[in-house]
XYZ file of C-alpha atoms in Angstrom:
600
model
C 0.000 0.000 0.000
C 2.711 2.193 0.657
C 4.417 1.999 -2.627
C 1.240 2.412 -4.280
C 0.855 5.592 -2.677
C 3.790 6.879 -3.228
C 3.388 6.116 -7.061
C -0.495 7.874 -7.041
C 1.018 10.651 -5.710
C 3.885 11.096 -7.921
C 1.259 10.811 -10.939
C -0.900 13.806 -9.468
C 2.133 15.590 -9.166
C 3.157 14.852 -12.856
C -0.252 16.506 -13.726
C -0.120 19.523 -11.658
C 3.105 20.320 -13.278
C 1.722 19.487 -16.502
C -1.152 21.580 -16.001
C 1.235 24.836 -14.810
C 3.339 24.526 -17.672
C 0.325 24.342 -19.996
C -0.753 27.906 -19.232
C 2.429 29.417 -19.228
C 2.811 31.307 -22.385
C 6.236 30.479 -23.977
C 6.389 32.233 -27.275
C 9.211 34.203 -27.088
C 12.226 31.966 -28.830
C 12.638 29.177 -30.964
C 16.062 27.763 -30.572
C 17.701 25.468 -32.896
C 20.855 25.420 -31.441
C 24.333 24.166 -33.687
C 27.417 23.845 -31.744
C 30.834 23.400 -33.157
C 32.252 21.782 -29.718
C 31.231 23.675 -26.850
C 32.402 27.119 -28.040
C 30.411 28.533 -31.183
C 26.830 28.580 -31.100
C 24.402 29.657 -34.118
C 20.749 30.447 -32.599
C 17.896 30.624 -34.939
C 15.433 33.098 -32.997
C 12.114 33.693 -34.059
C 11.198 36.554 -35.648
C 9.130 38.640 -32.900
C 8.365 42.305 -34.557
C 7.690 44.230 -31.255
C 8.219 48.033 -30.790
C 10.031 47.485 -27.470
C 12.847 45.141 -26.581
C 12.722 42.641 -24.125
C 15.014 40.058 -22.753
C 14.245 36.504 -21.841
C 11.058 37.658 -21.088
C 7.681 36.040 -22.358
C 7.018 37.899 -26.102
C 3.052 37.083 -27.657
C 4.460 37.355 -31.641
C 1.519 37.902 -34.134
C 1.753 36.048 -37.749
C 3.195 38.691 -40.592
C 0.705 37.790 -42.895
C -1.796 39.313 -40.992
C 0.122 43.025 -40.055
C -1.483 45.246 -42.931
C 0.026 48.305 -41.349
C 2.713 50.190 -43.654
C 5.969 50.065 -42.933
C 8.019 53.321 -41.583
C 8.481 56.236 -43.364
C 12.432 55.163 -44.050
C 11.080 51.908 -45.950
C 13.857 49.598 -44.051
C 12.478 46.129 -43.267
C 11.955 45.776 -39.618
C 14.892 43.158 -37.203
C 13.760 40.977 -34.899
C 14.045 42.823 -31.505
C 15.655 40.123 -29.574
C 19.641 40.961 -28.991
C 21.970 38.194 -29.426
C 24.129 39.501 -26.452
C 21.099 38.163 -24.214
C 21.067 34.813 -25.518
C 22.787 32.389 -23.701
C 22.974 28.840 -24.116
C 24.715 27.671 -21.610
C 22.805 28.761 -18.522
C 20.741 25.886 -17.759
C 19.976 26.844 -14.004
C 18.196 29.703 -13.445
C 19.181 31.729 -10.493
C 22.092 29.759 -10.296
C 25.928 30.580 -11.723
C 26.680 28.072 -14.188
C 30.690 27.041 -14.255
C 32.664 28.675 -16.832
C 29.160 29.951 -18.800
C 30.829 33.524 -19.289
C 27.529 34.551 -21.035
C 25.308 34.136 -17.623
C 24.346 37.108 -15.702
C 24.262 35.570 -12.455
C 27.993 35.039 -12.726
C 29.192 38.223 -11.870
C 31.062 37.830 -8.760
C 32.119 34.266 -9.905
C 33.979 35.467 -13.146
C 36.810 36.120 -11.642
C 37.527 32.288 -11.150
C 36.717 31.149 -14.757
C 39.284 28.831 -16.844
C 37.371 29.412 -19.845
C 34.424 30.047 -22.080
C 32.287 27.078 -22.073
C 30.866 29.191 -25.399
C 32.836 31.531 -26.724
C 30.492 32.991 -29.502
C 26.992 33.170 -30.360
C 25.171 34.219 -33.429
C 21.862 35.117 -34.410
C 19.380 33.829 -36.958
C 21.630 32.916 -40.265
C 18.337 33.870 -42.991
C 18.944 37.271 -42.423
C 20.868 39.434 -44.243
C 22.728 40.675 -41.341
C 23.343 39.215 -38.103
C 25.279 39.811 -34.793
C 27.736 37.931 -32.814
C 28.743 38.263 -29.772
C 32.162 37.036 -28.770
C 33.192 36.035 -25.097
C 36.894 36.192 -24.027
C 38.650 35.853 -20.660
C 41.677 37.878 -20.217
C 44.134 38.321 -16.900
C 44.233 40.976 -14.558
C 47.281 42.621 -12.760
C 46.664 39.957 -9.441
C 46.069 37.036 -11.855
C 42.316 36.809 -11.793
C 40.117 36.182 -15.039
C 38.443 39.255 -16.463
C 35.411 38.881 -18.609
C 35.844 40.458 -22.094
C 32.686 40.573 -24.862
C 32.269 42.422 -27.845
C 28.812 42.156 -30.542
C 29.933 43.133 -34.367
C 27.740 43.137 -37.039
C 27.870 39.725 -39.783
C 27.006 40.083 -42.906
C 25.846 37.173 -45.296
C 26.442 36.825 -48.910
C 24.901 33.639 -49.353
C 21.522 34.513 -49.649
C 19.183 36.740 -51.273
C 18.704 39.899 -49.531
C 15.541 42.275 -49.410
C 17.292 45.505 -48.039
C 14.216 47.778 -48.134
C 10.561 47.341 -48.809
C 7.929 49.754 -49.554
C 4.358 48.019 -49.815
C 1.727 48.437 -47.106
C 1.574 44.710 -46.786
C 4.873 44.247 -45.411
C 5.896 40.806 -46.328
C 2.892 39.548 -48.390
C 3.017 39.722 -51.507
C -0.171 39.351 -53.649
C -0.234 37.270 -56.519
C 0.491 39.824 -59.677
C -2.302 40.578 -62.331
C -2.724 38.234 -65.555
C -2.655 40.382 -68.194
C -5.922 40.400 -69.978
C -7.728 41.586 -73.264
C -9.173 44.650 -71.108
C -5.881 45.293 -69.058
C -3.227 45.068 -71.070
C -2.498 48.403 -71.922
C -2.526 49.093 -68.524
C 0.347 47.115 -67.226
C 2.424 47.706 -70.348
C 2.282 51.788 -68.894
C 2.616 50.731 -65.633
C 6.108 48.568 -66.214
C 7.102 50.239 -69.666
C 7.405 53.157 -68.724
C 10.723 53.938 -67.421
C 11.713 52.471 -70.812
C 9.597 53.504 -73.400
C 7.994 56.772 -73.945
C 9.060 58.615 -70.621
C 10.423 62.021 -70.546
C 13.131 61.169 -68.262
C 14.330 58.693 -70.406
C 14.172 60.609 -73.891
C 15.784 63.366 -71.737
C 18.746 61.032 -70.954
C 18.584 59.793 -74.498
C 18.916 63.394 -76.279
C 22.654 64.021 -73.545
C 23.943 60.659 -74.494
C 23.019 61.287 -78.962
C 24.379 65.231 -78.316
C 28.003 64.111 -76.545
C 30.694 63.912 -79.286
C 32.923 60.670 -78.258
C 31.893 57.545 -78.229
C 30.539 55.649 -75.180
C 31.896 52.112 -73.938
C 30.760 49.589 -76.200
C 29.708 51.813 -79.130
C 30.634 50.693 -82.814
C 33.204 53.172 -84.508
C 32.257 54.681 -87.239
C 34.067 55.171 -90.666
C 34.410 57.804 -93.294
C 34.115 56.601 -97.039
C 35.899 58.120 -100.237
C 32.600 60.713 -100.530
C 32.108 60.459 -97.159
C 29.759 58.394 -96.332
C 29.439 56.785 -93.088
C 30.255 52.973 -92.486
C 30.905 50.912 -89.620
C 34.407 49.469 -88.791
C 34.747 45.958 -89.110
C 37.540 43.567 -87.462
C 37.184 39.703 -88.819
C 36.875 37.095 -86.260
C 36.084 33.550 -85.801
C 32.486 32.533 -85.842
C 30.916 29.691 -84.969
C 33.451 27.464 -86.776
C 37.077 28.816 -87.184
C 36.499 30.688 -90.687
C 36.847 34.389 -90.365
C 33.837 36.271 -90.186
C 34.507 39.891 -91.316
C 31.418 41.645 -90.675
C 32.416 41.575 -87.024
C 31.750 45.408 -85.632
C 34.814 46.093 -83.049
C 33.548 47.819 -79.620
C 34.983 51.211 -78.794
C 37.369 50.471 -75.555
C 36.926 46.973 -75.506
C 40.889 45.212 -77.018
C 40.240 42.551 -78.746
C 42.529 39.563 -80.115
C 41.103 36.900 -82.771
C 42.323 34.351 -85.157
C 40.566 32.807 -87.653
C 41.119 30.874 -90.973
C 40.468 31.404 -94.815
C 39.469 28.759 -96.974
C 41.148 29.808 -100.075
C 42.590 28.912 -103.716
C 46.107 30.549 -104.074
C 45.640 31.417 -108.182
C 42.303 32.916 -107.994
C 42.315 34.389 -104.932
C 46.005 36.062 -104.185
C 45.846 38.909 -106.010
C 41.800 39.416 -106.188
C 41.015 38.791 -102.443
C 40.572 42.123 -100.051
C 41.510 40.330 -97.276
C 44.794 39.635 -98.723
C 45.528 43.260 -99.418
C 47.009 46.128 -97.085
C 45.271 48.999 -98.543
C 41.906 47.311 -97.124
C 43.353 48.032 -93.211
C 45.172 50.753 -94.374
C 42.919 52.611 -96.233
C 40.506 53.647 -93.717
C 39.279 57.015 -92.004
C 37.773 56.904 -88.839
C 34.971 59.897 -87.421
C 36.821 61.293 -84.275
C 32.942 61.347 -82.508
C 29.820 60.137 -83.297
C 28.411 63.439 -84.834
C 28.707 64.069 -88.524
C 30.888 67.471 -87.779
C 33.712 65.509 -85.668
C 37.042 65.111 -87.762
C 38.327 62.634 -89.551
C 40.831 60.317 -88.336
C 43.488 58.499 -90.892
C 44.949 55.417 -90.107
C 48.902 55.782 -89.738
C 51.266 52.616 -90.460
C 53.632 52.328 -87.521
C 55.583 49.361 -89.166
C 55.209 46.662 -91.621
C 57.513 43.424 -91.085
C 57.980 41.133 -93.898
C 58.045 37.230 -93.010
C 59.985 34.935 -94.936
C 58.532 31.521 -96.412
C 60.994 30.074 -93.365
C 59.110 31.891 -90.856
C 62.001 34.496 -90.075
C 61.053 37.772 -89.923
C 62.546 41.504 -90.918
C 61.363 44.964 -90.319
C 60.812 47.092 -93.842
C 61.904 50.817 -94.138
C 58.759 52.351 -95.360
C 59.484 54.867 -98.307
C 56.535 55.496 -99.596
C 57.043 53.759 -103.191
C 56.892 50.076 -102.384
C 54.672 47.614 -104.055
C 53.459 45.356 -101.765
C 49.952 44.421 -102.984
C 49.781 40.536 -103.255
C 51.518 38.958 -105.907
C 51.525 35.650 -107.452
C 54.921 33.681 -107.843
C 53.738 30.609 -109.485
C 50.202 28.122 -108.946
C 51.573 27.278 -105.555
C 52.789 30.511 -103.956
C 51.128 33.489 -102.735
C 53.396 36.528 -101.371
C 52.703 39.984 -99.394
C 49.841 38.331 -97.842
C 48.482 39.985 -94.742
C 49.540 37.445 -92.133
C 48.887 40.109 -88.901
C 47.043 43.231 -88.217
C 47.515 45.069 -85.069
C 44.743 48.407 -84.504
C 46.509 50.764 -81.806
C 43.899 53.519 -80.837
C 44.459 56.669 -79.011
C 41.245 58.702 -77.237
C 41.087 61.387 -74.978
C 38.844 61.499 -72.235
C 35.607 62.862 -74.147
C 36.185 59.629 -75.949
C 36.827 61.038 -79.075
C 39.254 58.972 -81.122
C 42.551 61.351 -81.740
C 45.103 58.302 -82.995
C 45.395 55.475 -84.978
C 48.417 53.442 -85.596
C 48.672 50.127 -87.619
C 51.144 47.263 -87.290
C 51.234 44.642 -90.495
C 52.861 41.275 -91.010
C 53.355 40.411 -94.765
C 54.407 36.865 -95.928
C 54.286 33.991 -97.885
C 51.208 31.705 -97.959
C 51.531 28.040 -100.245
C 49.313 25.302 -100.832
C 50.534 23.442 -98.093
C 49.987 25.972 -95.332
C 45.976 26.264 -96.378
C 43.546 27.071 -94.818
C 45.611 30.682 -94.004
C 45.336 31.413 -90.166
C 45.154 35.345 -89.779
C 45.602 37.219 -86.818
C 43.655 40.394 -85.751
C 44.373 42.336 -82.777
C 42.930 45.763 -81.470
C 44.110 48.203 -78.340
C 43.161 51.291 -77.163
C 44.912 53.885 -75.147
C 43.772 56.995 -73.163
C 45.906 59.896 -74.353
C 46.119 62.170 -71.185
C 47.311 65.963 -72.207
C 49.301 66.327 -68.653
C 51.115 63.326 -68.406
C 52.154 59.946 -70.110
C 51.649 56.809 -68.220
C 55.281 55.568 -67.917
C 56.079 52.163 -66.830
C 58.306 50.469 -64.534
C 60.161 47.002 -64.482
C 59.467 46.510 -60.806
C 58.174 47.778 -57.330
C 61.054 48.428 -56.592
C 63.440 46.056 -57.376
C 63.271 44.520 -60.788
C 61.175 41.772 -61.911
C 63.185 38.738 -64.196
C 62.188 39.125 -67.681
C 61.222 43.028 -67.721
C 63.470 45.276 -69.646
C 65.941 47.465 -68.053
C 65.346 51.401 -67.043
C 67.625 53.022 -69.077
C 67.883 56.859 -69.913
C 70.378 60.333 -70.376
C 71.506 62.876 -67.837
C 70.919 66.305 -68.186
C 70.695 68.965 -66.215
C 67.550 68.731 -64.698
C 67.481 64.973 -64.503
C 67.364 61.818 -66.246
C 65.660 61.782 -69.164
C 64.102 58.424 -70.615
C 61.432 57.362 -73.166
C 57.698 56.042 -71.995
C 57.784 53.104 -74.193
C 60.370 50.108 -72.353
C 60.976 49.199 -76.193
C 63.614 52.280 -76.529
C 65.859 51.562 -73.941
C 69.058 49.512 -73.907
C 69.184 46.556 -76.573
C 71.025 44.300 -78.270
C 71.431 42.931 -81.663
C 68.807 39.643 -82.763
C 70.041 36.673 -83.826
C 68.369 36.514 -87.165
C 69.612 34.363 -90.803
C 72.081 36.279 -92.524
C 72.373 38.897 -90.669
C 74.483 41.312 -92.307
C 76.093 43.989 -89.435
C 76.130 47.403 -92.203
C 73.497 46.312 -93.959
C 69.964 47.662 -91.739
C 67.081 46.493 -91.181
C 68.608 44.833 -88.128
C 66.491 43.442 -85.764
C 66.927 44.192 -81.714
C 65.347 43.292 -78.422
C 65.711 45.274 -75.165
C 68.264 43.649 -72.477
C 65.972 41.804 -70.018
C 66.637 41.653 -66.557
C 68.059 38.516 -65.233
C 68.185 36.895 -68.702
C 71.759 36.533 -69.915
C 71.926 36.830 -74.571
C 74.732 35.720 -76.812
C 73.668 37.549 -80.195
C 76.106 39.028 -83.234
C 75.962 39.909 -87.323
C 78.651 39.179 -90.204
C 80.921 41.654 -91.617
C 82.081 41.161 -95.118
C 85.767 41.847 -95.311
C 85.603 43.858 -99.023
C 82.987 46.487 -96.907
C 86.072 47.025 -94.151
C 87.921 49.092 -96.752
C 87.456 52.480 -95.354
C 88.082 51.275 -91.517
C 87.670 54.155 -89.569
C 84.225 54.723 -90.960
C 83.347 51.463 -90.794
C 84.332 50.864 -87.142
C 82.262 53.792 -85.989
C 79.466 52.643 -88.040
C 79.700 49.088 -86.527
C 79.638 50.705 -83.040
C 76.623 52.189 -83.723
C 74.958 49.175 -84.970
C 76.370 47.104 -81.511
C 74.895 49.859 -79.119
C 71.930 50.749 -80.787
C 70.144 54.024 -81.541
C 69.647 56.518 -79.004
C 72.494 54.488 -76.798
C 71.436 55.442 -73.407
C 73.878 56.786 -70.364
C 72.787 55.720 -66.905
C 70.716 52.345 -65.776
C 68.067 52.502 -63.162
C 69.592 50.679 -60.382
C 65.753 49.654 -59.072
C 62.581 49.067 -61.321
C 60.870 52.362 -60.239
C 63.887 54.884 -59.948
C 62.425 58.209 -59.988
C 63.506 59.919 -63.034
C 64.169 63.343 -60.317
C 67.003 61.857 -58.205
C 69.981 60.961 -60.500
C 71.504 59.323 -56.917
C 69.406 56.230 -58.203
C 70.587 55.705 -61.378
C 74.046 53.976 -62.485
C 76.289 55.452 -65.396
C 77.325 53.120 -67.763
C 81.249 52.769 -67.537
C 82.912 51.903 -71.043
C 86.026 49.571 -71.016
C 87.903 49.208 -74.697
C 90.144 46.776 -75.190
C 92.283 47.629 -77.929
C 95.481 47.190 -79.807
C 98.081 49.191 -81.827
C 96.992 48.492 -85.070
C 95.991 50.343 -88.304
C 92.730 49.155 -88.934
C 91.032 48.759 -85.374
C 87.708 46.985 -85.730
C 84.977 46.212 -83.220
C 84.592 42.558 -82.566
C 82.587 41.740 -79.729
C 80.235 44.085 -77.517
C 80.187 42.718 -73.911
C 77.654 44.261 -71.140
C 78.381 42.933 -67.540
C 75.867 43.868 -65.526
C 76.134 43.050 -61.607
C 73.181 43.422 -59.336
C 72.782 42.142 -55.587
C 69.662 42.052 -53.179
C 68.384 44.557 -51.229
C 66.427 44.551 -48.154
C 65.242 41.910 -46.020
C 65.733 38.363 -46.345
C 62.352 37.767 -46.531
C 61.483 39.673 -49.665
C 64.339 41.119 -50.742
C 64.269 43.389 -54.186
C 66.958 42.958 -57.168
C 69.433 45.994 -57.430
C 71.693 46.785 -59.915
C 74.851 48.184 -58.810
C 76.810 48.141 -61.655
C 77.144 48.193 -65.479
C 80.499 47.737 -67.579
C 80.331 47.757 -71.181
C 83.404 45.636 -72.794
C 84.418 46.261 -76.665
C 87.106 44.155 -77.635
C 88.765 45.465 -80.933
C 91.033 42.707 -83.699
C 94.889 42.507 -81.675
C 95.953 41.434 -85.435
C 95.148 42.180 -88.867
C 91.502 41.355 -90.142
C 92.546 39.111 -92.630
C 94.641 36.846 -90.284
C 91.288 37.103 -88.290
C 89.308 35.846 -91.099
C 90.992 32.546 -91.715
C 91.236 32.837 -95.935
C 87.143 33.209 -95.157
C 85.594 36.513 -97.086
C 83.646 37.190 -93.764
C 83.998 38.045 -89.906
C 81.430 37.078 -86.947
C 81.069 39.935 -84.715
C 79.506 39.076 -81.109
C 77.213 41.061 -79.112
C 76.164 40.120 -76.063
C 74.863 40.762 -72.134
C 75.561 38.931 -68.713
C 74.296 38.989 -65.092
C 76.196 38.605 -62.825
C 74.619 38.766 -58.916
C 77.381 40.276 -56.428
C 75.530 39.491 -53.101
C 77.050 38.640 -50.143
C 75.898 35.802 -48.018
C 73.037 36.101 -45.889
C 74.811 35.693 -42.316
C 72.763 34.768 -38.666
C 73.089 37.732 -36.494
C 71.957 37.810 -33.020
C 71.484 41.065 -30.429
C 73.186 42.203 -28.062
C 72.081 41.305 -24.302
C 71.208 44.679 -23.088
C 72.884 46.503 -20.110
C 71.244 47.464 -17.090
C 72.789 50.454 -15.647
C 71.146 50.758 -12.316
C 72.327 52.502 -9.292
C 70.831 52.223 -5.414
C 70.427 54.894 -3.664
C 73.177 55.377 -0.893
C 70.923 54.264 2.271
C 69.193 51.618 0.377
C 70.124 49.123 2.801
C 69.412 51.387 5.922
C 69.903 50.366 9.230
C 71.218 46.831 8.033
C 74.820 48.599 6.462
């Protein structure tokens, strides 16, 4: 009887509690709780859209769906009103500190003898755009205690999609949108065409875009015919197979680089075919603007290089009276074929076109090589009136691979030229390369990268040898042979202190015809800074020319010609990188004279 007593009662007092926790209204939070461990927490808290904040008090939430009051006046959507700094999921007794739970209020006194953060941060609700977190730390006073330390920054989330305002009266419901109809049709095609078609904003905006001069991003150029007439400019590219397509318009400011292929037959086509021709890139005449009063624009040929049936290649002098329209040399062989076309466009910042340059590549084209692969390439450049964009080799040590810095003293600084192209360069080894006969072919002296290059000289040219050995000079060095070497990437062109002077060594002899035979540049460089990033310097530049100790015909070997060298080497000067270790400081301290008073 006794146990089934105690069991009755134990059932009534299951109810009772049963029945108490019934009517107690527990609507405030919703937590689905995801721990990593026992330190970050993620709460997802029910979205309670009171005007006042509460804590962990009891909130009565009402269903969105039903709020038809408008939102505020500032059209932001409204945040749940529940802070994240009074969550706290580790304080299961209430009224009671919880060990180590540095988020409980009722651990204020008992702080000071925390090991740790049970949790260390909690976050809110994850579906909204942004979200706090709250981060609990325990730091160390002056007597050794623990010292609570929290801070709440603001999350944002980029992995979903974010409402940031809203402006209907019905808050988050949206009705379902009107079916457009026989009767309302013309209706909603106002309401949502609008701001499109047929609004005076928008023909306002329209009229300032047609009455500006230059062209926009994106906007076709347009070209000026023999009566002028306006056309569009056209740059072939692939299509959907790899033919060339050339009613392809070419975008103002966008570069573009295409190849494509011609499906062609060599004796009905080389001489007939535009696309073969120069005069059809040459021969064009762009409108500065898009108005019909903007000037007119020529196109400008910067260089034409002529490719051998080999594949080697040779810059042409351009005269004015060659013939280089496509010719046929027999069934098989097509030359002065437009291999390469390179646009190069200059604008100003109206966007009105003020340049253009052209770059060609002529060859040979034979049965064997069909289908011809062409290239097509197209650049543009802002043109600034103050200053020229100049660039570097490095930031601020050089880069491997970048040409060197290279310029002339005067008396307000160094002077050097914007394009890295014209600076210090060295002869190309190229077939039959003959050293007094131009065009020779040269490539700027790249950092880090040691050359071995050189020409021929034909012994019956050497008669006149003074002449001849200043003329070979010249072709060793270059035009324009520069003075002083930037000893970093990004010298300043202001403070000469940075730049290194070239120091000329000649070895020669007593003879009576002195010829140059090789052209030698040593460069040495070392590294600068610290050892964990340290920047190439250069420190030094010697150029060597080593002149014939005997006569030129000894030289020569019975042969009728004479290899002359020209070439560049690195050479890094660094010292090794050696451990060094500091000093153990001093301590100077002195005691006052009755420190030890009354002991001594």
């Amino acid at each position: 009887m006794a146990s089934s007593g105690a069991a009755l009662w134990l059932f009534c007092l299951f109810l009772s509690f049963t029945a108490v926790a019934t009517e107690e209204n527990i609507t405030s939070h919703v937590f689905n709780t995801t721990a990593s461990g026992d330190h970050n927490v993620t709460y997802d808290v029910t979205n309670s859209y009171s005007t006042q904040p509460t804590g962990f008090e009891s909130i009565t939430t009402t269903p969105s769906h039903t709020n038809t009051e408008p939102l505020p006046v500032s059209g932001r959507l409204l945040t749940p009103v529940t802070g994240v700094d009074r969550l706290c999921p580790c304080d299961e007794l209430r009224g009671v500190c919880d060990i180590n739970c540095c988020c409980d209020t009722e651990c204020r006194d008992q702080v000071a003898l925390f090991t740790d953060c049970s949790v260390r941060t909690v976050s809110g609700n994850k579906q909204f755009c942004r979200r706090d977190v709250v981060s609990y730390t325990l730091g160390r006073t002056a007597a050794g205690y623990s010292e609570l330390q929290s801070s709440v920054q603001k999350e944002t989330n980029y992995d979903i999609f974010c409402i940031q305002s809203q402006n209907r009266v019905d808050g988050f419901s949206h009705p379902s949108p009107a079916l457009p109809t026989d009767s309302n049709f013309d209706s909603l095609f106002k309401q949502f065409t609008s701001f499109l078609f047929g609004s005076k904003e928008n023909s306002q905006s329209t009229a300032d875009l047609q009455a500006m001069s230059g062209y926009q991003y994106g906007d076709v150029m347009v070209t000026a015919g023999e009566s002028g007439q306006r056309g569009l400019f056209w740059l072939p590219t692939a299509g959907v197979t790899a033919d060339c397509v050339d009613t392809s318009p070419a975008a103002f400011l966008k570069d573009q680089s295409s190849q494509c292929s011609r499906r062609v037959v060599l004796d009905q086509d080389c001489s007939t075919l535009p696309a073969f021709n120069m005069d059809t890139y040459t021969n064009i005449k762009f409108f500065a603007g898009k108005n019909k009063d903007t000037a007119v624009v020529p196109v400008v040929v910067a260089s034409v290089i002529l490719q051998s049936v080999d594949g080697t290649q040779a810059e042409l002098n351009i005269s004015g009276g060659e013939n280089l329209r496509p010719a046929l040399l027999d069934p098989d062989l097509c030359a002065n074929v437009v291999l390469k076309v390179v646009y190069v466009m200059k604008y100003n910042p109206a966007g009105e076109i003020i340049n253009v340059t052209l770059s060609l590549v002529l060859g040979f084209v034979s049965g064997a090589t069909l289908p011809l692969k062409q290239e097509f390439h197209i650049t543009f450049v802002q043109r600034n009136s103050e200053e020229e964009a100049i660039h570097y080799s490095g930031n601020p040590g050089y880069v491997v691979g970048l040409p060197l810095v290279s310029g002339t003293r005067t008396a307000d600084g160094i002077v050097r030229s914007i394009d890295l192209r014209d600076t210090l360069s060295l002869l190309t080894n190229a077939e039959d390369q003959d050293c007094l006969r131009a065009p020779h072919q040269r490539s700027p002296v790249l950092f880090g990268l040691d050359s071995v290059s050189g020409c021929t000289l034909r012994l019956e040219d050497a008669a006149n040898c003074s002449l001849v050995s200043q003329v070979l000079l010249d072709v060793l060095r270059g035009p324009n042979y520069p003075q002083y070497v930037a000893s970093f990437g990004n010298s300043p062109l202001e403070n000469p202190l940075d730049w290194v002077q070239i120091q000329n060594v000649s070895l020669e002899a007593a003879q009576s015809c002195s010829i140059p035979l090789s052209h030698h540049l040593e460069i040495e460089w070392t590294k600068y800074g610290s050892l964990v990033n340290p920047q190439p310097q250069i420190v030094s530049v010697k150029e060597v020319i080593q002149t014939n100790t005997t006569s030129l015909g000894l030289l020569s070997g019975g042969s009728s010609f004479l290899s002359i060298r020209s070439s560049v080497a690195f050479k890094p000067v660094s010292a090794a990188a050696l451990p060094g270790f500091r000093a153990t400081p001093t301590i100077n301290a002195k005691l006052p004279f009755d420190f030890f008073f009354p002991f001594v």
